[in-house]
Amino acid sequence: NEASSKWSEFYDMASRNASSFPVHSIEDDLIKLQIEILQDRGSSVLSPEKYNRLSTVLSTMSTIYSTGTVCKINNPSECLVLEPGLDAIMADSTDYHERLWAWEGWRADIGRMMRPLYEEYVELENEVAKLNNYSDYGDYWRANYEAKFPKGYEYKRDQLIEDVEKTFEQIKPLYQQLHAYVRHQLEQVYGPELISSTGCLPAHLLGDMWGRFWTNLYALTVPYPAKPNIDVTSAMVQKEWDAIKIFRTAEAFFISIGLAGMTENFWRNSMLTEPTDNRKVVCHPTAWDLGKNDYRIKMCAKVTMDDFLTAHHEMGHIEYDMAYSVQPYLLRSGANEGFH
């Protein structure tokens, strides 16, 4: 929190200084963009007390998310964290009730602890947004998609909602067919007493804790089992791949399309597998640009198709970070959140 407070104090001072510039009279588009970015005071617009409280709420939720456990009913001493632990059940188990235990347990135990903190977080972030002249935090988020230049490519944040709804309507017929197909396949596995032939898909059966990525349903839903398997997990295991091999393969892909290889410091300093020295770590995959040519990935990678894809995803962030390194600091983030 001390470092966060120092950063907030510095950024607030820089933002106030930037606000003294008449941005509308600046003709250089890139300079104008940087001044506009800096004039947004972000969370530093809060009082010091509320800013520190927001930092505490965020760090507490992160700790609960990464270290919270769900304990088995018939063996209370056996408790699992989300990663790695419950996520493996959600990825691999075909036991309906085990999956339901993991899904409900996470929400009942961890969700209950996080809920009051999350409600406070929403309240504070909405205050941040309004003090920065946005209607709410959702409006503040959508501003990330705005573009004021070049001419002919301007984009307003309110257009995003319309475009998302339009896109969903376009893909809805295909999604409904996919939904029905997956429902039928799940009915074959779990039986009609657990899966309605016309109803919704039980969220705890969809391959991960959030029902977001269906990659892990491939083995249950592959339409043509006799065709070559596109899930490379078994092939990687057979060839005795490890996490380093997975990340080296990701690096080779990016090099093959003309992008940079990883730095020596990347391989030296990244955490690509779960530590074996009993350290408690946050296994959720993330990519980091620590400045001065220091790029890292934090992940507890396993030899699976899902982690193979995640390794490419996280290394993609590093590629963006390395490409942005020649830009001024304020222009080193993605063009918008849809890119990076």
Short mmCIF file of C-alpha atoms in Angstrom, two decimals:
data_model
loop_
_atom_site.label_atom_id
_atom_site.label_comp_id
_atom_site.label_asym_id
_atom_site.label_seq_id
_atom_site.Cartn_x
_atom_site.Cartn_y
_atom_site.Cartn_z
CA ASN A 1 0.00 0.00 0.00
CA GLU A 2 2.92 2.37 0.64
CA ALA A 3 4.15 2.04 -2.95
CA SER A 4 0.59 2.40 -4.23
CA SER A 5 0.13 5.59 -2.23
CA LYS A 6 3.37 7.06 -3.58
CA TRP A 7 2.33 6.26 -7.14
CA SER A 8 -1.11 7.78 -6.56
CA GLU A 9 0.43 10.97 -5.17
CA PHE A 10 2.83 11.27 -8.12
CA TYR A 11 0.16 10.51 -10.73
CA ASP A 12 -2.30 12.95 -9.19
CA MET A 13 0.32 15.71 -9.32
CA ALA A 14 1.18 14.89 -12.96
CA SER A 15 -2.50 14.73 -13.89
CA ARG A 16 -3.21 18.12 -12.30
CA ASN A 17 -0.26 19.61 -14.18
CA ALA A 18 -1.55 18.12 -17.45
CA SER A 19 -4.96 19.66 -16.83
CA SER A 20 -3.43 23.12 -17.13
CA PHE A 21 -2.74 22.56 -20.84
CA PRO A 22 -5.41 23.75 -23.32
CA VAL A 23 -5.75 20.36 -24.97
CA HIS A 24 -8.06 21.60 -27.75
CA SER A 25 -5.35 23.93 -29.05
CA ILE A 26 -2.76 21.14 -29.40
CA GLU A 27 -2.41 20.19 -33.07
CA ASP A 28 -0.16 17.12 -32.81
CA ASP A 29 -2.53 14.15 -32.43
CA LEU A 30 -0.12 11.95 -30.45
CA ILE A 31 0.81 14.70 -28.01
CA LYS A 32 -2.87 15.56 -27.59
CA LEU A 33 -3.69 11.89 -26.92
CA GLN A 34 -1.02 11.64 -24.22
CA ILE A 35 -2.20 14.83 -22.52
CA GLU A 36 -5.80 13.57 -22.58
CA ILE A 37 -4.71 10.25 -21.08
CA LEU A 38 -2.80 12.04 -18.34
CA GLN A 39 -5.69 14.39 -17.60
CA ASP A 40 -7.76 11.35 -16.59
CA ARG A 41 -6.88 11.18 -12.90
CA GLY A 42 -8.08 7.61 -12.51
CA SER A 43 -8.43 6.34 -8.95
CA SER A 44 -6.22 9.14 -7.62
CA VAL A 45 -9.27 11.40 -7.89
CA LEU A 46 -10.53 9.78 -4.67
CA SER A 47 -9.64 11.10 -1.25
CA PRO A 48 -6.47 9.49 0.20
CA GLU A 49 -8.59 7.48 2.62
CA LYS A 50 -10.87 6.11 -0.10
CA TYR A 51 -7.94 5.49 -2.46
CA ASN A 52 -6.17 3.42 0.19
CA ARG A 53 -9.40 1.59 0.94
CA LEU A 54 -9.84 0.75 -2.76
CA SER A 55 -6.29 -0.65 -2.86
CA THR A 56 -6.97 -2.71 0.25
CA VAL A 57 -10.24 -4.07 -1.14
CA LEU A 58 -8.57 -5.09 -4.41
CA SER A 59 -5.61 -6.78 -2.72
CA THR A 60 -7.87 -8.57 -0.25
CA MET A 61 -10.10 -9.91 -3.03
CA SER A 62 -7.02 -11.05 -4.94
CA THR A 63 -5.71 -12.88 -1.87
CA ILE A 64 -9.06 -14.55 -1.23
CA TYR A 65 -9.30 -15.58 -4.89
CA SER A 66 -5.82 -17.10 -4.99
CA THR A 67 -5.60 -18.70 -1.55
CA GLY A 68 -9.21 -19.53 -0.66
CA THR A 69 -10.00 -23.23 -0.36
CA VAL A 70 -13.00 -25.53 -0.61
CA CYS A 71 -12.89 -28.57 1.69
CA LYS A 72 -14.41 -31.95 0.92
CA ILE A 73 -17.54 -32.82 2.86
CA ASN A 74 -16.46 -36.36 3.76
CA ASN A 75 -12.86 -35.29 4.48
CA PRO A 76 -12.73 -31.72 5.87
CA SER A 77 -8.94 -31.84 6.09
CA GLU A 78 -8.64 -32.22 2.31
CA CYS A 79 -9.03 -28.73 0.88
CA LEU A 80 -8.39 -27.45 -2.64
CA VAL A 81 -7.47 -23.99 -3.92
CA LEU A 82 -8.76 -22.88 -7.30
CA GLU A 83 -5.46 -23.14 -9.22
CA PRO A 84 -4.24 -25.82 -9.23
CA GLY A 85 -6.97 -27.90 -7.64
CA LEU A 86 -10.60 -27.12 -8.33
CA ASP A 87 -9.75 -26.10 -11.88
CA ALA A 88 -8.50 -29.64 -12.57
CA ILE A 89 -11.85 -31.05 -11.47
CA MET A 90 -13.69 -28.61 -13.71
CA ALA A 91 -11.40 -29.50 -16.62
CA ASP A 92 -11.24 -33.29 -16.34
CA SER A 93 -13.91 -34.81 -14.11
CA THR A 94 -16.96 -36.49 -15.62
CA ASP A 95 -18.51 -37.02 -12.18
CA TYR A 96 -21.60 -34.78 -12.20
CA HIS A 97 -21.74 -34.48 -8.41
CA GLU A 98 -18.01 -33.88 -7.93
CA ARG A 99 -18.18 -31.05 -10.45
CA LEU A 100 -21.27 -29.63 -8.72
CA TRP A 101 -19.46 -29.78 -5.36
CA ALA A 102 -16.51 -27.82 -6.77
CA TRP A 103 -18.73 -25.28 -8.56
CA GLU A 104 -21.08 -24.66 -5.64
CA GLY A 105 -18.32 -24.86 -3.04
CA TRP A 106 -16.28 -22.15 -4.71
CA ARG A 107 -19.24 -19.80 -4.87
CA ALA A 108 -20.61 -20.62 -1.42
CA ASP A 109 -17.26 -20.32 0.38
CA ILE A 110 -15.08 -17.95 -1.64
CA GLY A 111 -17.95 -16.01 -3.19
CA ARG A 112 -19.52 -15.32 0.20
CA MET A 113 -16.24 -13.87 1.50
CA MET A 114 -15.71 -11.72 -1.58
CA ARG A 115 -19.24 -10.39 -2.04
CA PRO A 116 -19.22 -7.52 0.49
CA LEU A 117 -15.77 -6.49 -0.72
CA TYR A 118 -16.92 -6.57 -4.34
CA GLU A 119 -19.97 -4.46 -3.51
CA GLU A 120 -17.67 -1.91 -1.88
CA TYR A 121 -15.36 -2.07 -4.90
CA VAL A 122 -18.26 -1.29 -7.27
CA GLU A 123 -19.32 1.66 -5.12
CA LEU A 124 -15.79 3.10 -5.04
CA GLU A 125 -15.16 2.58 -8.75
CA ASN A 126 -18.47 4.22 -9.65
CA GLU A 127 -17.36 7.20 -7.57
CA VAL A 128 -14.04 7.23 -9.48
CA ALA A 129 -15.93 7.26 -12.77
CA LYS A 130 -18.28 10.07 -11.79
CA LEU A 131 -15.43 12.22 -10.48
CA ASN A 132 -13.77 11.71 -13.88
CA ASN A 133 -16.95 12.92 -15.61
CA TYR A 134 -18.38 9.52 -16.62
CA SER A 135 -21.87 8.29 -15.78
CA ASP A 136 -20.64 5.11 -14.07
CA TYR A 137 -17.73 2.68 -14.14
CA GLY A 138 -19.17 0.81 -17.12
CA ASP A 139 -19.16 4.06 -19.08
CA TYR A 140 -15.58 4.62 -17.90
CA TRP A 141 -14.57 1.15 -19.16
CA ARG A 142 -16.21 1.65 -22.54
CA ALA A 143 -14.25 4.87 -23.05
CA ASN A 144 -11.26 2.60 -23.62
CA TYR A 145 -12.76 1.74 -27.02
CA GLU A 146 -13.12 5.31 -28.20
CA ALA A 147 -10.99 6.62 -31.07
CA LYS A 148 -10.82 10.30 -31.97
CA PHE A 149 -8.47 9.95 -34.93
CA PRO A 150 -7.43 9.32 -37.68
CA LYS A 151 -10.20 11.01 -39.61
CA GLY A 152 -12.76 8.55 -40.88
CA TYR A 153 -12.02 6.02 -38.12
CA GLU A 154 -13.53 7.88 -35.17
CA TYR A 155 -15.43 5.61 -32.78
CA LYS A 156 -17.72 6.57 -29.89
CA ARG A 157 -18.01 4.42 -26.79
CA ASP A 158 -21.81 4.28 -27.00
CA GLN A 159 -21.45 2.63 -30.40
CA LEU A 160 -19.77 -0.33 -28.70
CA ILE A 161 -23.02 -1.47 -27.08
CA GLU A 162 -24.84 -1.34 -30.40
CA ASP A 163 -22.06 -3.21 -32.18
CA VAL A 164 -21.91 -5.96 -29.56
CA GLU A 165 -25.68 -6.48 -29.72
CA LYS A 166 -25.58 -6.49 -33.53
CA THR A 167 -22.73 -9.01 -33.58
CA PHE A 168 -24.52 -11.27 -31.12
CA GLU A 169 -27.63 -11.29 -33.28
CA GLN A 170 -25.49 -12.29 -36.26
CA ILE A 171 -23.88 -15.27 -34.51
CA LYS A 172 -26.96 -16.23 -32.47
CA PRO A 173 -28.32 -18.85 -34.94
CA LEU A 174 -24.95 -20.65 -35.03
CA TYR A 175 -24.61 -20.39 -31.25
CA GLN A 176 -28.07 -21.87 -30.73
CA GLN A 177 -27.13 -24.84 -32.92
CA LEU A 178 -23.85 -25.30 -31.04
CA HIS A 179 -25.69 -25.00 -27.72
CA ALA A 180 -28.20 -27.68 -28.73
CA TYR A 181 -25.45 -29.99 -30.00
CA VAL A 182 -23.41 -29.69 -26.78
CA ARG A 183 -26.56 -30.21 -24.70
CA HIS A 184 -27.30 -33.43 -26.63
CA GLN A 185 -23.75 -34.70 -26.15
CA LEU A 186 -23.85 -33.94 -22.42
CA GLU A 187 -27.15 -35.79 -22.18
CA GLN A 188 -25.42 -38.86 -23.62
CA VAL A 189 -22.78 -38.64 -20.88
CA TYR A 190 -24.86 -37.70 -17.83
CA GLY A 191 -28.31 -38.99 -18.76
CA PRO A 192 -31.72 -37.36 -19.32
CA GLU A 193 -32.45 -37.25 -15.58
CA LEU A 194 -29.65 -34.67 -15.17
CA ILE A 195 -29.68 -32.93 -18.56
CA SER A 196 -32.85 -31.45 -20.05
CA SER A 197 -33.15 -32.06 -23.79
CA THR A 198 -34.70 -28.60 -24.25
CA GLY A 199 -33.39 -26.54 -21.33
CA CYS A 200 -30.28 -24.69 -20.30
CA LEU A 201 -26.78 -26.11 -19.99
CA PRO A 202 -25.72 -26.72 -16.38
CA ALA A 203 -22.85 -24.25 -15.90
CA HIS A 204 -20.78 -26.66 -13.79
CA LEU A 205 -20.45 -29.05 -16.75
CA LEU A 206 -18.93 -26.59 -19.21
CA GLY A 207 -15.21 -27.22 -18.80
CA ASP A 208 -14.05 -24.51 -16.42
CA MET A 209 -15.17 -22.77 -13.23
CA TRP A 210 -16.89 -19.98 -15.16
CA GLY A 211 -18.47 -21.92 -18.04
CA ARG A 212 -16.50 -19.56 -20.25
CA PHE A 213 -14.15 -21.75 -22.29
CA TRP A 214 -15.52 -25.02 -23.64
CA THR A 215 -12.14 -26.36 -24.80
CA ASN A 216 -12.19 -29.08 -22.15
CA LEU A 217 -15.49 -30.42 -23.51
CA TYR A 218 -13.79 -31.48 -26.73
CA ALA A 219 -13.34 -35.12 -25.70
CA LEU A 220 -17.07 -35.39 -24.89
CA THR A 221 -18.37 -33.50 -27.90
CA VAL A 222 -16.01 -34.26 -30.80
CA PRO A 223 -18.35 -34.83 -33.78
CA TYR A 224 -16.12 -37.22 -35.74
CA PRO A 225 -14.10 -39.34 -33.29
CA ALA A 226 -12.42 -41.31 -36.09
CA LYS A 227 -10.81 -38.18 -37.51
CA PRO A 228 -7.38 -36.98 -36.28
CA ASN A 229 -7.58 -35.53 -32.79
CA ILE A 230 -7.05 -31.76 -32.58
CA ASP A 231 -6.56 -31.97 -28.80
CA VAL A 232 -2.79 -32.27 -28.55
CA THR A 233 -2.64 -33.20 -24.85
CA SER A 234 -2.03 -36.91 -25.39
CA ALA A 235 0.55 -36.24 -28.11
CA MET A 236 2.48 -33.86 -25.85
CA VAL A 237 2.42 -36.33 -22.98
CA GLN A 238 3.52 -39.16 -25.27
CA LYS A 239 6.47 -37.07 -26.48
CA GLU A 240 7.34 -36.18 -22.87
CA TRP A 241 6.87 -32.45 -23.26
CA ASP A 242 7.25 -30.20 -20.24
CA ALA A 243 6.32 -26.57 -19.55
CA ILE A 244 9.57 -25.25 -21.05
CA LYS A 245 8.88 -27.12 -24.29
CA ILE A 246 5.39 -25.62 -24.42
CA PHE A 247 6.72 -22.08 -24.02
CA ARG A 248 9.61 -22.67 -26.44
CA THR A 249 7.03 -23.80 -29.00
CA ALA A 250 5.01 -20.65 -28.39
CA GLU A 251 8.16 -18.58 -28.86
CA ALA A 252 8.93 -20.39 -32.13
CA PHE A 253 5.44 -19.53 -33.40
CA PHE A 254 5.88 -15.81 -32.74
CA ILE A 255 9.34 -15.82 -34.31
CA SER A 256 7.88 -17.57 -37.38
CA ILE A 257 5.54 -14.62 -38.00
CA GLY A 258 8.30 -12.06 -37.70
CA LEU A 259 8.02 -11.11 -34.04
CA ALA A 260 10.76 -11.11 -31.42
CA GLY A 261 11.99 -14.03 -29.37
CA MET A 262 11.91 -13.94 -25.59
CA THR A 263 14.82 -12.35 -23.73
CA GLU A 264 17.32 -14.24 -21.59
CA ASN A 265 15.86 -12.54 -18.53
CA PHE A 266 12.44 -13.86 -19.49
CA TRP A 267 13.63 -17.46 -19.28
CA ARG A 268 15.64 -16.75 -16.14
CA ASN A 269 13.00 -14.87 -14.15
CA SER A 270 9.60 -16.22 -15.27
CA MET A 271 7.67 -18.69 -13.10
CA LEU A 272 6.33 -21.20 -15.62
CA THR A 273 5.48 -24.07 -13.26
CA GLU A 274 4.26 -24.31 -9.70
CA PRO A 275 7.17 -24.07 -7.23
CA THR A 276 8.16 -27.31 -5.50
CA ASP A 277 9.45 -25.63 -2.32
CA ASN A 278 6.01 -25.24 -0.69
CA ARG A 279 5.81 -21.52 -1.48
CA LYS A 280 2.25 -20.25 -1.74
CA VAL A 281 1.86 -18.56 -5.11
CA VAL A 282 -0.95 -17.19 -7.25
CA CYS A 283 -1.13 -19.64 -10.15
CA HIS A 284 -3.49 -17.61 -12.30
CA PRO A 285 -1.54 -16.93 -15.54
CA THR A 286 -0.37 -13.35 -16.03
CA ALA A 287 2.22 -11.54 -18.17
CA TRP A 288 4.37 -8.73 -16.82
CA ASP A 289 6.40 -5.85 -18.24
CA LEU A 290 8.60 -4.73 -15.34
CA GLY A 291 10.54 -2.20 -17.39
CA LYS A 292 14.19 -2.09 -18.46
CA ASN A 293 13.78 -5.06 -20.80
CA ASP A 294 12.45 -7.28 -17.98
CA TYR A 295 9.47 -9.32 -19.21
CA ARG A 296 8.02 -12.27 -17.30
CA ILE A 297 5.15 -14.75 -17.24
CA LYS A 298 3.72 -16.21 -14.04
CA MET A 299 1.89 -19.51 -14.57
CA CYS A 300 1.62 -23.01 -13.12
CA ALA A 301 1.67 -24.67 -16.52
CA LYS A 302 0.75 -28.31 -17.03
CA VAL A 303 1.08 -30.41 -20.16
CA THR A 304 -2.43 -29.91 -21.50
CA MET A 305 -4.03 -28.44 -24.60
CA ASP A 306 -5.61 -25.72 -22.47
CA ASP A 307 -2.28 -24.62 -21.00
CA PHE A 308 -0.65 -24.90 -24.44
CA LEU A 309 -3.14 -22.30 -25.70
CA THR A 310 -2.76 -20.19 -22.56
CA ALA A 311 1.03 -20.13 -22.99
CA HIS A 312 0.58 -18.66 -26.46
CA HIS A 313 -1.96 -16.16 -25.10
CA GLU A 314 0.31 -14.93 -22.31
CA MET A 315 3.36 -14.76 -24.55
CA GLY A 316 1.23 -12.69 -26.92
CA HIS A 317 0.98 -10.07 -24.16
CA ILE A 318 4.77 -10.06 -23.87
CA GLU A 319 5.09 -9.57 -27.63
CA TYR A 320 2.83 -6.52 -27.38
CA ASP A 321 4.84 -5.20 -24.43
CA MET A 322 8.12 -5.57 -26.31
CA ALA A 323 6.66 -3.86 -29.39
CA TYR A 324 5.34 -0.99 -27.26
CA SER A 325 8.68 -0.48 -25.47
CA VAL A 326 9.81 2.11 -28.05
CA GLN A 327 6.71 4.23 -27.42
CA PRO A 328 6.32 6.97 -24.79
CA TYR A 329 5.13 5.54 -21.48
CA LEU A 330 1.54 6.74 -21.89
CA LEU A 331 1.23 4.97 -25.25
CA ARG A 332 2.43 1.55 -24.09
CA SER A 333 -0.98 0.04 -23.45
CA GLY A 334 -3.12 -1.67 -26.06
CA ALA A 335 -5.03 0.32 -28.65
CA ASN A 336 -8.05 -0.90 -26.72
CA GLU A 337 -8.87 -3.88 -24.52
CA GLY A 338 -9.98 -5.86 -27.54
CA PHE A 339 -6.39 -5.97 -28.73
CA HIS A 340 -4.40 -6.55 -25.56
#
